[in-house]
């Protein structure tokens, strides 16, 4: 089936729009927001680590396809056949983007969280899981039916490998084992030694899954080169926020497991038995774990984003991002009250994700002021990585705290942090404005009064700060 009419995607060359100021234009780049101090300003979206805006290229591709949408795999009509072709071609695009091996499967899910829960449901009997306490909750929590060894936060990449080696050396060598590790921290942005951890896992007969949610938007990722067994990521981190994710990797555990969801699409044949029950033959392909009508648009959006990033060139994108990270760190270093959070040290390579605290400020108050007074969107809280943030802030990793909730009134310290994150759609001006805003807030204070409402710090209706 040929491509649908009038929907040929344009090449993702660097933007020639001077107003964009970024290699890959994104939706929302021309949105303005009101300031509590009066007037409006262009919105600076610096919360890419939570959810990146859609690439303009992705939006255009989705809009071009939408009139031709049809049911996948089960329709005889032209649009159904066309949509099926688009869906399976998207699977091949993602496989190529990840450097998948010939026998690997690409399963489409809803998100990274969904992907890792799928893998958790497919673990063999007696499987032991090894995961660092530094992981995002999507990697930390799905393993409810397995024996789990939670590893302490390492302070260097070498310590991470050594810690894993010791833990694996003491495991039951006759039982299956799985290591789950992030590629880049969603809190500090620091890159983890994935290849070395994979080698350590395999030396001890364990498998490894890479949470690449924060890695694939910033770096080229090759599953074969890294020698990991599975990769999981979300479309909404990859400039394709349309509700799809990916689990890619080895097929055997997935083929041997019961379907993640039971229903149409996962079943190959269903027949009544003589005893009145039903006999089901499940698919052995990726369809086994893709029951129900698939999210064709979400899947196609991921494939479009993969193509756009590859065409723009990861070498150029990574070099620009390193420059922006360096400028950000240099600017924050000039403000003594700012403490940047780091697990591996200031010189550790990282993607465009950075968290910090400000002496004398409640983090939610600071983030609220950045938004209300400067039109800058960042994130505050514990970033769904509670044990890690507690450790980085010299708190108790076992202490409980609500993610994102200010734990003290504005102007007082709280045990949470502020995160700034960016990517290929971020203009340099947004980073410069952020650094300038941090400097002004620390030196001059907020110009407006704030209060806590429903667990969030918000501008006070009363007006300007006294």
PDB file of C-alpha atoms in Angstrom, residues 259 262-273 276-283:
ATOM      1  CA  UNK A 259      -0.788 -11.377  27.070  1.00  0.00           C
ATOM      2  CA  UNK A 262      -6.535 -10.105  26.853  1.00  0.00           C
ATOM      3  CA  UNK A 263      -8.743  -9.237  23.930  1.00  0.00           C
ATOM      4  CA  UNK A 264      -9.029  -8.749  20.205  1.00  0.00           C
ATOM      5  CA  UNK A 265      -5.788  -8.323  18.335  1.00  0.00           C
ATOM      6  CA  UNK A 266      -3.794 -10.340  20.864  1.00  0.00           C
ATOM      7  CA  UNK A 267      -5.689 -13.523  20.006  1.00  0.00           C
ATOM      8  CA  UNK A 268      -4.998 -15.520  16.880  1.00  0.00           C
ATOM      9  CA  UNK A 269      -7.912 -17.956  17.209  1.00  0.00           C
ATOM     10  CA  UNK A 270     -10.701 -18.432  19.756  1.00  0.00           C
ATOM     11  CA  UNK A 271     -12.977 -21.497  19.840  1.00  0.00           C
ATOM     12  CA  UNK A 272     -15.458 -23.054  22.216  1.00  0.00           C
ATOM     13  CA  UNK A 273     -14.343 -26.193  24.040  1.00  0.00           C
ATOM     14  CA  UNK A 276     -18.184 -25.060  27.588  1.00  0.00           C
ATOM     15  CA  UNK A 277     -15.104 -22.893  27.979  1.00  0.00           C
ATOM     16  CA  UNK A 278     -12.999 -21.246  25.297  1.00  0.00           C
ATOM     17  CA  UNK A 279      -9.661 -22.247  23.783  1.00  0.00           C
ATOM     18  CA  UNK A 280      -7.403 -19.341  22.811  1.00  0.00           C
ATOM     19  CA  UNK A 281      -4.303 -19.302  20.650  1.00  0.00           C
ATOM     20  CA  UNK A 282      -2.402 -16.087  21.287  1.00  0.00           C
ATOM     21  CA  UNK A 283      -0.158 -14.342  18.776  1.00  0.00           C
TER      22      UNK A 283
END
